[in-house]
mmCIF file of C-alpha atoms in Angstrom:
data_model
loop_
_atom_site.group_PDB
_atom_site.id
_atom_site.type_symbol
_atom_site.label_atom_id
_atom_site.label_comp_id
_atom_site.label_asym_id
_atom_site.label_seq_id
_atom_site.Cartn_x
_atom_site.Cartn_y
_atom_site.Cartn_z
ATOM 1 C CA UNK A 1 0.000 0.000 0.000
ATOM 2 C CA UNK A 2 1.461 3.348 -1.083
ATOM 3 C CA UNK A 3 -0.333 6.459 0.113
ATOM 4 C CA UNK A 4 -0.017 10.199 -0.514
ATOM 5 C CA UNK A 5 -1.641 12.588 1.947
ATOM 6 C CA UNK A 6 -2.096 16.139 0.621
ATOM 7 C CA UNK A 7 -2.344 19.067 3.038
ATOM 8 C CA UNK A 8 -0.815 22.072 1.320
ATOM 9 C CA UNK A 9 -1.267 24.641 4.114
ATOM 10 C CA UNK A 10 -1.415 26.081 6.831
ATOM 11 C CA UNK A 11 0.985 25.106 9.634
ATOM 12 C CA UNK A 12 -1.798 24.137 12.037
ATOM 13 C CA UNK A 13 -3.567 22.137 9.317
ATOM 14 C CA UNK A 14 -0.354 20.400 8.273
ATOM 15 C CA UNK A 15 0.272 19.367 11.868
ATOM 16 C CA UNK A 16 -3.343 18.243 12.294
ATOM 17 C CA UNK A 17 -3.217 16.013 9.216
ATOM 18 C CA UNK A 18 -0.241 14.040 10.520
ATOM 19 C CA UNK A 19 -2.805 11.922 12.391
ATOM 20 C CA UNK A 20 -3.768 10.438 9.011
ATOM 21 C CA UNK A 21 -0.177 9.369 8.353
ATOM 22 C CA UNK A 22 0.170 7.912 11.838
ATOM 23 C CA UNK A 23 -3.163 6.085 11.671
ATOM 24 C CA UNK A 24 -2.339 4.468 8.347
ATOM 25 C CA UNK A 25 1.123 3.401 9.504
ATOM 26 C CA UNK A 26 -0.159 1.935 12.757
ATOM 27 C CA UNK A 27 -2.846 -0.055 10.954
ATOM 28 C CA UNK A 28 -0.718 -0.964 7.944
ATOM 29 C CA UNK A 29 2.957 -1.069 9.037
ATOM 30 C CA UNK A 30 3.890 -2.193 5.520
ATOM 31 C CA UNK A 31 2.405 0.975 3.968
ATOM 32 C CA UNK A 32 4.629 3.626 2.424
ATOM 33 C CA UNK A 33 3.268 7.026 3.403
ATOM 34 C CA UNK A 34 4.188 10.261 1.605
ATOM 35 C CA UNK A 35 3.015 13.708 2.701
ATOM 36 C CA UNK A 36 2.618 16.708 0.371
ATOM 37 C CA UNK A 37 3.055 20.074 2.092
ATOM 38 C CA UNK A 38 4.600 23.485 1.495
ATOM 39 C CA UNK A 39 8.235 23.890 2.483
ATOM 40 C CA UNK A 40 7.520 26.533 5.118
ATOM 41 C CA UNK A 41 5.520 24.003 7.158
ATOM 42 C CA UNK A 42 8.205 21.304 7.246
ATOM 43 C CA UNK A 43 9.197 22.003 10.855
ATOM 44 C CA UNK A 44 6.041 20.448 12.307
ATOM 45 C CA UNK A 45 6.544 17.144 10.469
ATOM 46 C CA UNK A 46 10.322 16.784 10.732
ATOM 47 C CA UNK A 47 11.475 13.596 12.443
ATOM 48 C CA UNK A 48 7.959 12.123 12.285
ATOM 49 C CA UNK A 49 8.396 8.314 12.229
ATOM 50 C CA UNK A 50 5.070 7.808 10.433
ATOM 51 C CA UNK A 51 6.052 9.759 7.314
ATOM 52 C CA UNK A 52 8.358 8.033 4.847
ATOM 53 C CA UNK A 53 8.770 10.920 2.430
ATOM 54 C CA UNK A 54 7.824 14.593 2.260
ATOM 55 C CA UNK A 55 6.737 15.934 -1.132
ATOM 56 C CA UNK A 56 6.836 19.710 -1.532
ATOM 57 C CA UNK A 57 4.127 21.756 -3.197
ATOM 58 C CA UNK A 58 5.492 25.042 -4.526
ATOM 59 C CA UNK A 59 2.707 27.655 -4.931
ATOM 60 C CA UNK A 60 4.786 29.540 -7.520
ATOM 61 C CA UNK A 61 5.788 26.563 -9.642
ATOM 62 C CA UNK A 62 2.523 24.667 -9.281
ATOM 63 C CA UNK A 63 0.266 27.449 -10.514
ATOM 64 C CA UNK A 64 -2.430 27.213 -13.166
ATOM 65 C CA UNK A 65 -4.120 24.173 -14.664
ATOM 66 C CA UNK A 66 -1.222 23.111 -16.903
ATOM 67 C CA UNK A 67 1.326 23.072 -14.073
ATOM 68 C CA UNK A 68 -1.093 21.280 -11.767
ATOM 69 C CA UNK A 69 -1.707 18.718 -14.513
ATOM 70 C CA UNK A 70 2.062 18.236 -14.840
ATOM 71 C CA UNK A 71 2.300 17.752 -11.094
ATOM 72 C CA UNK A 72 -0.349 15.060 -11.365
ATOM 73 C CA UNK A 73 1.650 13.310 -14.099
ATOM 74 C CA UNK A 74 4.735 13.456 -11.856
ATOM 75 C CA UNK A 75 2.744 11.886 -9.038
ATOM 76 C CA UNK A 76 1.625 9.158 -11.436
ATOM 77 C CA UNK A 77 5.235 7.980 -11.652
ATOM 78 C CA UNK A 78 5.083 7.156 -7.933
ATOM 79 C CA UNK A 79 2.271 4.612 -8.514
ATOM 80 C CA UNK A 80 0.230 5.601 -5.465
ATOM 81 C CA UNK A 81 -2.560 3.221 -4.525
ATOM 82 C CA UNK A 82 -4.372 5.869 -2.508
ATOM 83 C CA UNK A 83 -4.371 9.654 -2.363
ATOM 84 C CA UNK A 84 -6.055 11.389 0.563
ATOM 85 C CA UNK A 85 -6.765 14.998 -0.336
ATOM 86 C CA UNK A 86 -7.280 16.829 2.943
ATOM 87 C CA UNK A 87 -6.829 20.266 1.384
ATOM 88 C CA UNK A 88 -9.705 19.887 -1.060
ATOM 89 C CA UNK A 89 -9.074 22.835 -3.372
ATOM 90 C CA UNK A 90 -8.147 22.926 -7.052
ATOM 91 C CA UNK A 91 -4.417 23.015 -6.238
ATOM 92 C CA UNK A 92 -4.808 19.515 -4.782
ATOM 93 C CA UNK A 93 -7.880 18.210 -6.616
ATOM 94 C CA UNK A 94 -6.304 18.460 -10.096
ATOM 95 C CA UNK A 95 -2.974 16.715 -9.355
ATOM 96 C CA UNK A 96 -4.767 14.079 -7.271
ATOM 97 C CA UNK A 97 -7.114 13.333 -10.176
ATOM 98 C CA UNK A 98 -4.325 13.037 -12.751
ATOM 99 C CA UNK A 99 -2.129 10.954 -10.440
ATOM 100 C CA UNK A 100 -3.825 7.789 -11.626
ATOM 101 C CA UNK A 101 -4.299 6.584 -8.038
ATOM 102 C CA UNK A 102 -6.951 3.887 -7.831
ATOM 103 C CA UNK A 103 -8.412 5.400 -4.663
ATOM 104 C CA UNK A 104 -8.817 9.167 -4.374
ATOM 105 C CA UNK A 105 -10.433 10.299 -1.153
ATOM 106 C CA UNK A 106 -11.647 13.819 -0.398
ATOM 107 C CA UNK A 107 -14.284 15.996 1.202
ATOM 108 C CA UNK A 108 -17.568 15.982 -0.709
ATOM 109 C CA UNK A 109 -18.465 19.258 -2.397
ATOM 110 C CA UNK A 110 -20.767 19.721 -5.365
ATOM 111 C CA UNK A 111 -17.943 20.918 -7.624
ATOM 112 C CA UNK A 112 -15.377 18.225 -6.822
ATOM 113 C CA UNK A 113 -17.385 15.055 -6.306
ATOM 114 C CA UNK A 114 -16.533 13.644 -9.742
ATOM 115 C CA UNK A 115 -12.771 13.924 -9.136
ATOM 116 C CA UNK A 116 -12.693 11.509 -6.173
ATOM 117 C CA UNK A 117 -13.522 7.821 -5.985
ATOM 118 C CA UNK A 118 -14.584 8.214 -2.339
ATOM 119 C CA UNK A 119 -16.411 11.359 -1.224
ATOM 120 C CA UNK A 120 -16.448 11.875 2.525
ATOM 121 C CA UNK A 121 -19.437 13.667 4.071
ATOM 122 C CA UNK A 122 -17.807 15.064 7.191
ATOM 123 C CA UNK A 123 -20.519 17.154 8.836
ATOM 124 C CA UNK A 124 -22.861 14.229 9.402
ATOM 125 C CA UNK A 125 -20.162 12.296 11.305
ATOM 126 C CA UNK A 126 -17.619 14.850 12.527
ATOM 127 C CA UNK A 127 -19.811 17.873 13.260
ATOM 128 C CA UNK A 128 -17.080 20.164 12.015
ATOM 129 C CA UNK A 129 -14.349 18.835 14.300
ATOM 130 C CA UNK A 130 -11.021 19.008 12.453
ATOM 131 C CA UNK A 131 -9.402 16.010 14.153
ATOM 132 C CA UNK A 132 -12.471 13.792 13.721
ATOM 133 C CA UNK A 133 -12.624 14.704 10.030
ATOM 134 C CA UNK A 134 -9.030 13.643 9.471
ATOM 135 C CA UNK A 135 -9.576 10.347 11.258
ATOM 136 C CA UNK A 136 -12.636 9.794 9.067
ATOM 137 C CA UNK A 137 -10.458 10.211 5.962
ATOM 138 C CA UNK A 138 -7.994 7.656 7.354
ATOM 139 C CA UNK A 139 -10.849 5.307 8.219
ATOM 140 C CA UNK A 140 -12.175 5.600 4.661
ATOM 141 C CA UNK A 141 -8.749 4.797 3.223
ATOM 142 C CA UNK A 142 -8.296 1.769 5.469
ATOM 143 C CA UNK A 143 -11.876 0.530 5.281
ATOM 144 C CA UNK A 144 -12.040 -0.069 9.025
ATOM 145 C CA UNK A 145 -12.595 1.694 12.331
ATOM 146 C CA UNK A 146 -9.597 3.512 13.764
ATOM 147 C CA UNK A 147 -8.499 4.699 17.203
ATOM 148 C CA UNK A 148 -8.788 8.332 18.210
ATOM 149 C CA UNK A 149 -5.339 9.922 18.269
ATOM 150 C CA UNK A 150 -4.060 13.494 18.220
ATOM 151 C CA UNK A 151 -1.114 15.147 16.462
ATOM 152 C CA UNK A 152 2.362 14.846 17.940
ATOM 153 C CA UNK A 153 5.569 16.753 17.299
ATOM 154 C CA UNK A 154 8.767 14.747 17.427
ATOM 155 C CA UNK A 155 11.859 16.583 18.697
ATOM 156 C CA UNK A 156 15.361 15.148 18.775
ATOM 157 C CA UNK A 157 17.412 14.889 21.958
ATOM 158 C CA UNK A 158 19.854 17.440 20.536
ATOM 159 C CA UNK A 159 17.043 19.959 19.928
ATOM 160 C CA UNK A 160 15.744 19.539 23.464
ATOM 161 C CA UNK A 161 19.197 19.885 25.002
ATOM 162 C CA UNK A 162 19.881 23.027 22.973
ATOM 163 C CA UNK A 163 16.599 24.553 24.166
ATOM 164 C CA UNK A 164 17.380 23.673 27.777
ATOM 165 C CA UNK A 165 20.725 25.426 27.446
ATOM 166 C CA UNK A 166 19.027 28.518 25.962
ATOM 167 C CA UNK A 167 16.543 28.603 28.830
ATOM 168 C CA UNK A 168 19.338 28.459 31.409
ATOM 169 C CA UNK A 169 21.087 31.325 29.634
ATOM 170 C CA UNK A 170 18.093 33.668 29.295
ATOM 171 C CA UNK A 171 15.660 32.579 32.018
ATOM 172 C CA UNK A 172 15.385 31.031 35.448
ATOM 173 C CA UNK A 173 14.523 27.362 34.801
ATOM 174 C CA UNK A 174 13.342 27.024 38.413
ATOM 175 C CA UNK A 175 10.526 29.535 37.843
ATOM 176 C CA UNK A 176 7.412 28.829 35.709
ATOM 177 C CA UNK A 177 7.704 29.847 32.048
ATOM 178 C CA UNK A 178 4.609 30.786 30.057
ATOM 179 C CA UNK A 179 4.629 31.197 26.289
ATOM 180 C CA UNK A 180 2.186 33.828 25.063
ATOM 181 C CA UNK A 181 0.622 33.421 21.620
ATOM 182 C CA UNK A 182 0.617 37.184 21.349
ATOM 183 C CA UNK A 183 -0.627 37.486 17.750
ATOM 184 C CA UNK A 184 -3.006 35.352 15.732
ATOM 185 C CA UNK A 185 -2.366 34.384 12.128
ATOM 186 C CA UNK A 186 -4.352 37.460 11.035
ATOM 187 C CA UNK A 187 -5.785 40.630 12.557
ATOM 188 C CA UNK A 188 -9.232 39.059 12.716
ATOM 189 C CA UNK A 189 -7.790 36.162 14.710
ATOM 190 C CA UNK A 190 -5.959 38.344 17.247
ATOM 191 C CA UNK A 191 -7.325 39.650 20.518
ATOM 192 C CA UNK A 192 -7.220 43.477 20.313
ATOM 193 C CA UNK A 193 -4.097 45.073 21.782
ATOM 194 C CA UNK A 194 -5.862 46.596 24.804
ATOM 195 C CA UNK A 195 -7.652 43.340 25.654
ATOM 196 C CA UNK A 196 -4.415 41.359 25.308
ATOM 197 C CA UNK A 197 -2.494 43.808 27.505
ATOM 198 C CA UNK A 198 -5.196 43.568 30.191
ATOM 199 C CA UNK A 199 -5.012 39.771 29.970
ATOM 200 C CA UNK A 200 -1.224 39.881 30.388
ATOM 201 C CA UNK A 201 -1.580 42.207 33.386
ATOM 202 C CA UNK A 202 -4.022 39.748 34.936
ATOM 203 C CA UNK A 203 -1.621 36.839 34.357
ATOM 204 C CA UNK A 204 1.280 38.772 35.907
ATOM 205 C CA UNK A 205 -0.819 39.704 38.930
ATOM 206 C CA UNK A 206 -1.941 36.138 39.554
ATOM 207 C CA UNK A 207 1.130 34.086 38.671
ATOM 208 C CA UNK A 208 4.790 34.568 39.483
ATOM 209 C CA UNK A 209 5.952 33.438 36.066
ATOM 210 C CA UNK A 210 8.279 34.473 33.261
ATOM 211 C CA UNK A 211 6.489 35.451 30.068
ATOM 212 C CA UNK A 212 7.785 34.833 26.545
ATOM 213 C CA UNK A 213 6.177 36.106 23.355
ATOM 214 C CA UNK A 214 5.799 34.017 20.221
ATOM 215 C CA UNK A 215 6.693 36.322 17.325
ATOM 216 C CA UNK A 216 9.096 36.825 14.435
ATOM 217 C CA UNK A 217 11.240 39.947 13.860
ATOM 218 C CA UNK A 218 8.922 41.607 11.345
ATOM 219 C CA UNK A 219 6.131 41.486 13.958
ATOM 220 C CA UNK A 220 8.131 43.311 16.623
ATOM 221 C CA UNK A 221 6.346 46.628 16.099
ATOM 222 C CA UNK A 222 2.933 45.005 16.632
ATOM 223 C CA UNK A 223 4.211 43.096 19.657
ATOM 224 C CA UNK A 224 5.851 46.191 21.137
ATOM 225 C CA UNK A 225 2.529 48.056 20.872
ATOM 226 C CA UNK A 226 0.942 45.460 23.183
ATOM 227 C CA UNK A 227 3.969 45.416 25.490
ATOM 228 C CA UNK A 228 3.767 49.225 25.889
ATOM 229 C CA UNK A 229 0.132 48.962 27.024
ATOM 230 C CA UNK A 230 1.065 46.608 29.865
ATOM 231 C CA UNK A 231 1.685 47.764 33.423
ATOM 232 C CA UNK A 232 5.360 48.243 34.402
ATOM 233 C CA UNK A 233 5.186 45.259 36.769
ATOM 234 C CA UNK A 234 3.910 43.115 33.902
ATOM 235 C CA UNK A 235 6.642 44.355 31.563
ATOM 236 C CA UNK A 236 9.193 43.314 34.189
ATOM 237 C CA UNK A 237 8.039 39.697 33.801
ATOM 238 C CA UNK A 238 8.177 39.733 29.984
ATOM 239 C CA UNK A 239 11.448 38.724 28.322
ATOM 240 C CA UNK A 240 10.824 40.506 25.034
ATOM 241 C CA UNK A 241 14.288 40.089 23.420
ATOM 242 C CA UNK A 242 14.303 36.310 23.863
ATOM 243 C CA UNK A 243 12.497 34.572 21.018
ATOM 244 C CA UNK A 244 13.065 31.529 18.803
ATOM 245 C CA UNK A 245 14.928 32.206 15.557
ATOM 246 C CA UNK A 246 13.215 29.436 13.583
ATOM 247 C CA UNK A 247 10.046 27.386 13.804
ATOM 248 C CA UNK A 248 11.933 24.276 14.853
ATOM 249 C CA UNK A 249 13.748 26.294 17.539
ATOM 250 C CA UNK A 250 10.370 27.594 18.696
ATOM 251 C CA UNK A 251 9.063 24.044 19.073
ATOM 252 C CA UNK A 252 12.057 23.078 21.174
ATOM 253 C CA UNK A 253 11.701 26.206 23.314
ATOM 254 C CA UNK A 254 7.963 25.592 23.688
ATOM 255 C CA UNK A 255 8.701 22.092 24.963
ATOM 256 C CA UNK A 256 10.484 23.717 27.924
ATOM 257 C CA UNK A 257 7.522 25.937 28.852
ATOM 258 C CA UNK A 258 4.961 25.187 31.544
ATOM 259 C CA UNK A 259 2.040 26.423 29.484
ATOM 260 C CA UNK A 260 0.871 28.463 26.514
ATOM 261 C CA UNK A 261 -1.756 31.207 26.692
ATOM 262 C CA UNK A 262 -3.161 33.320 23.891
ATOM 263 C CA UNK A 263 -4.731 33.465 20.462
ATOM 264 C CA UNK A 264 -5.940 30.270 18.838
ATOM 265 C CA UNK A 265 -3.796 29.119 15.943
ATOM 266 C CA UNK A 266 -0.738 27.131 15.027
ATOM 267 C CA UNK A 267 1.069 27.799 18.308
ATOM 268 C CA UNK A 268 -1.806 26.326 20.306
ATOM 269 C CA UNK A 269 -1.870 23.199 18.149
ATOM 270 C CA UNK A 270 1.902 22.843 18.469
ATOM 271 C CA UNK A 271 1.729 23.141 22.256
ATOM 272 C CA UNK A 272 -0.889 20.399 22.443
ATOM 273 C CA UNK A 273 1.245 18.224 20.149
ATOM 274 C CA UNK A 274 4.057 18.635 22.695
ATOM 275 C CA UNK A 275 1.709 17.922 25.652
ATOM 276 C CA UNK A 276 2.095 21.491 26.927
ATOM 277 C CA UNK A 277 -0.987 22.837 28.786
ATOM 278 C CA UNK A 278 -2.871 25.515 26.846
ATOM 279 C CA UNK A 279 -5.340 28.313 27.463
ATOM 280 C CA UNK A 280 -6.771 29.272 24.081
ATOM 281 C CA UNK A 281 -8.650 32.463 23.228
ATOM 282 C CA UNK A 282 -10.719 31.896 20.088
ATOM 283 C CA UNK A 283 -11.576 34.580 17.572
ATOM 284 C CA UNK A 284 -15.342 35.298 17.603
ATOM 285 C CA UNK A 285 -15.734 34.147 13.990
ATOM 286 C CA UNK A 286 -13.832 30.862 14.314
ATOM 287 C CA UNK A 287 -15.945 27.802 15.050
ATOM 288 C CA UNK A 288 -14.623 26.596 18.391
ATOM 289 C CA UNK A 289 -15.841 23.035 17.887
ATOM 290 C CA UNK A 290 -13.518 22.650 14.893
ATOM 291 C CA UNK A 291 -10.297 23.241 16.819
ATOM 292 C CA UNK A 292 -10.988 22.574 20.509
ATOM 293 C CA UNK A 293 -9.714 18.983 20.422
ATOM 294 C CA UNK A 294 -8.446 17.657 23.746
ATOM 295 C CA UNK A 295 -10.186 20.427 25.727
ATOM 296 C CA UNK A 296 -10.794 19.072 29.231
ATOM 297 C CA UNK A 297 -10.531 22.099 31.585
ATOM 298 C CA UNK A 298 -7.695 20.261 33.296
ATOM 299 C CA UNK A 299 -4.716 20.683 30.972
ATOM 300 C CA UNK A 300 -6.378 22.263 27.975
ATOM 301 C CA UNK A 301 -8.726 25.221 28.396
ATOM 302 C CA UNK A 302 -10.376 27.495 25.850
ATOM 303 C CA UNK A 303 -12.752 30.446 25.709
ATOM 304 C CA UNK A 304 -14.995 31.776 22.952
ATOM 305 C CA UNK A 305 -17.412 34.686 22.884
ATOM 306 C CA UNK A 306 -20.173 32.168 22.232
ATOM 307 C CA UNK A 307 -19.536 30.768 25.732
ATOM 308 C CA UNK A 308 -20.737 34.063 27.220
ATOM 309 C CA UNK A 309 -23.056 35.557 24.591
ATOM 310 C CA UNK A 310 -24.740 32.600 22.858
ATOM 311 C CA UNK A 311 -27.618 34.846 21.797
ATOM 312 C CA UNK A 312 -25.266 36.650 19.379
ATOM 313 C CA UNK A 313 -24.787 33.462 17.386
ATOM 314 C CA UNK A 314 -28.348 32.163 17.515
ATOM 315 C CA UNK A 315 -27.120 28.708 16.435
ATOM 316 C CA UNK A 316 -25.595 30.145 13.260
ATOM 317 C CA UNK A 317 -22.079 29.358 12.100
ATOM 318 C CA UNK A 318 -19.686 31.959 13.604
ATOM 319 C CA UNK A 319 -18.204 32.664 10.153
ATOM 320 C CA UNK A 320 -21.383 34.562 9.299
ATOM 321 C CA UNK A 321 -20.219 37.198 11.790
ATOM 322 C CA UNK A 322 -16.731 37.494 10.291
ATOM 323 C CA UNK A 323 -17.300 41.074 9.113
ATOM 324 C CA UNK A 324 -18.156 42.082 12.700
ATOM 325 C CA UNK A 325 -15.032 40.558 14.221
ATOM 326 C CA UNK A 326 -13.524 43.826 15.484
ATOM 327 C CA UNK A 327 -16.804 44.808 17.152
ATOM 328 C CA UNK A 328 -17.305 41.365 18.695
ATOM 329 C CA UNK A 329 -13.724 41.184 19.981
ATOM 330 C CA UNK A 330 -14.402 44.254 22.130
ATOM 331 C CA UNK A 331 -16.809 42.144 24.159
ATOM 332 C CA UNK A 332 -14.217 39.436 24.818
ATOM 333 C CA UNK A 333 -12.605 41.011 27.877
ATOM 334 C CA UNK A 334 -10.673 39.477 30.745
ATOM 335 C CA UNK A 335 -13.659 40.068 33.042
ATOM 336 C CA UNK A 336 -15.506 37.278 31.223
ATOM 337 C CA UNK A 337 -12.912 34.545 31.559
ATOM 338 C CA UNK A 338 -10.741 35.584 34.520
ATOM 339 C CA UNK A 339 -12.057 32.811 36.785
ATOM 340 C CA UNK A 340 -11.289 30.187 34.158
ATOM 341 C CA UNK A 341 -7.839 31.662 33.571
ATOM 342 C CA UNK A 342 -7.092 31.575 37.300
ATOM 343 C CA UNK A 343 -7.977 27.866 37.374
ATOM 344 C CA UNK A 344 -5.549 27.300 34.513
ATOM 345 C CA UNK A 345 -2.774 29.292 36.198
ATOM 346 C CA UNK A 346 -3.269 27.357 39.428
ATOM 347 C CA UNK A 347 -2.597 24.121 37.568
ATOM 348 C CA UNK A 348 0.748 25.320 36.163
#
């Protein structure tokens, strides 16, 4: 059995879809599993024992029907038995179709149903949950029930030791370390600056911990704007200059933290994949049920505006309120979830 799993982007999605690779390998140890991703997401799948080969999708090279067709012909040379298209857009549908794979599995949509041999209807079984949907794809490929598993990140001993050394150099390893997911992947997935600063002040007042920010150099101005809104005593607990220089370095550093707090996104998923406790603040327009896997209010906590103002949503999908995100975010203040955050901090 030779399988190609396609999940072109984003980092959180690429990490999430590794459960398909792991499930197939555990059920069919003889299977050869390849994984198609973009190069900038490689860090979350490096050293994964359930992936035999990574295939890169280049959005510049693989652009337009002709180039996607050529990619499909290249895939045909690999003689895949099964292709699992998690991404489900034309960039993956076209090469999957022309790969010649006997089994092509994807998410049912009216425009793509003729391109797959197996169309998965996720909502009726998964209710929008991202992890359940991926396990359903694996189940369809294997033709049998599968165990519930969650994504894992696999670090090397050298990476862990390097991170431990960095922590000893820049921090006090005897004192709790909290990673803050300070920015979301977009403005409409980021708690407003004032609300985030108030949340950081609350954390500093209720936990004697060192705070690190997850950011990259070109985000420093945005991060500094939040830092400047914090109280001086909060700023004293934030080690702003210390940040990971690469995504793989960030993963190793995150593995040395006692918890992660902040905006929902890739960092939250990475923390869970490293078994690091998380407190996740969802954007008002993101459907919490899709990405709240493992939430138990013991190690993994999350909050969403819908938890406090269900009447705003009226049982509609949160995405319908996407245009009102800025307005809705103003309601998501620390006063709503401070008790829950205290419970999380007490467990660190």
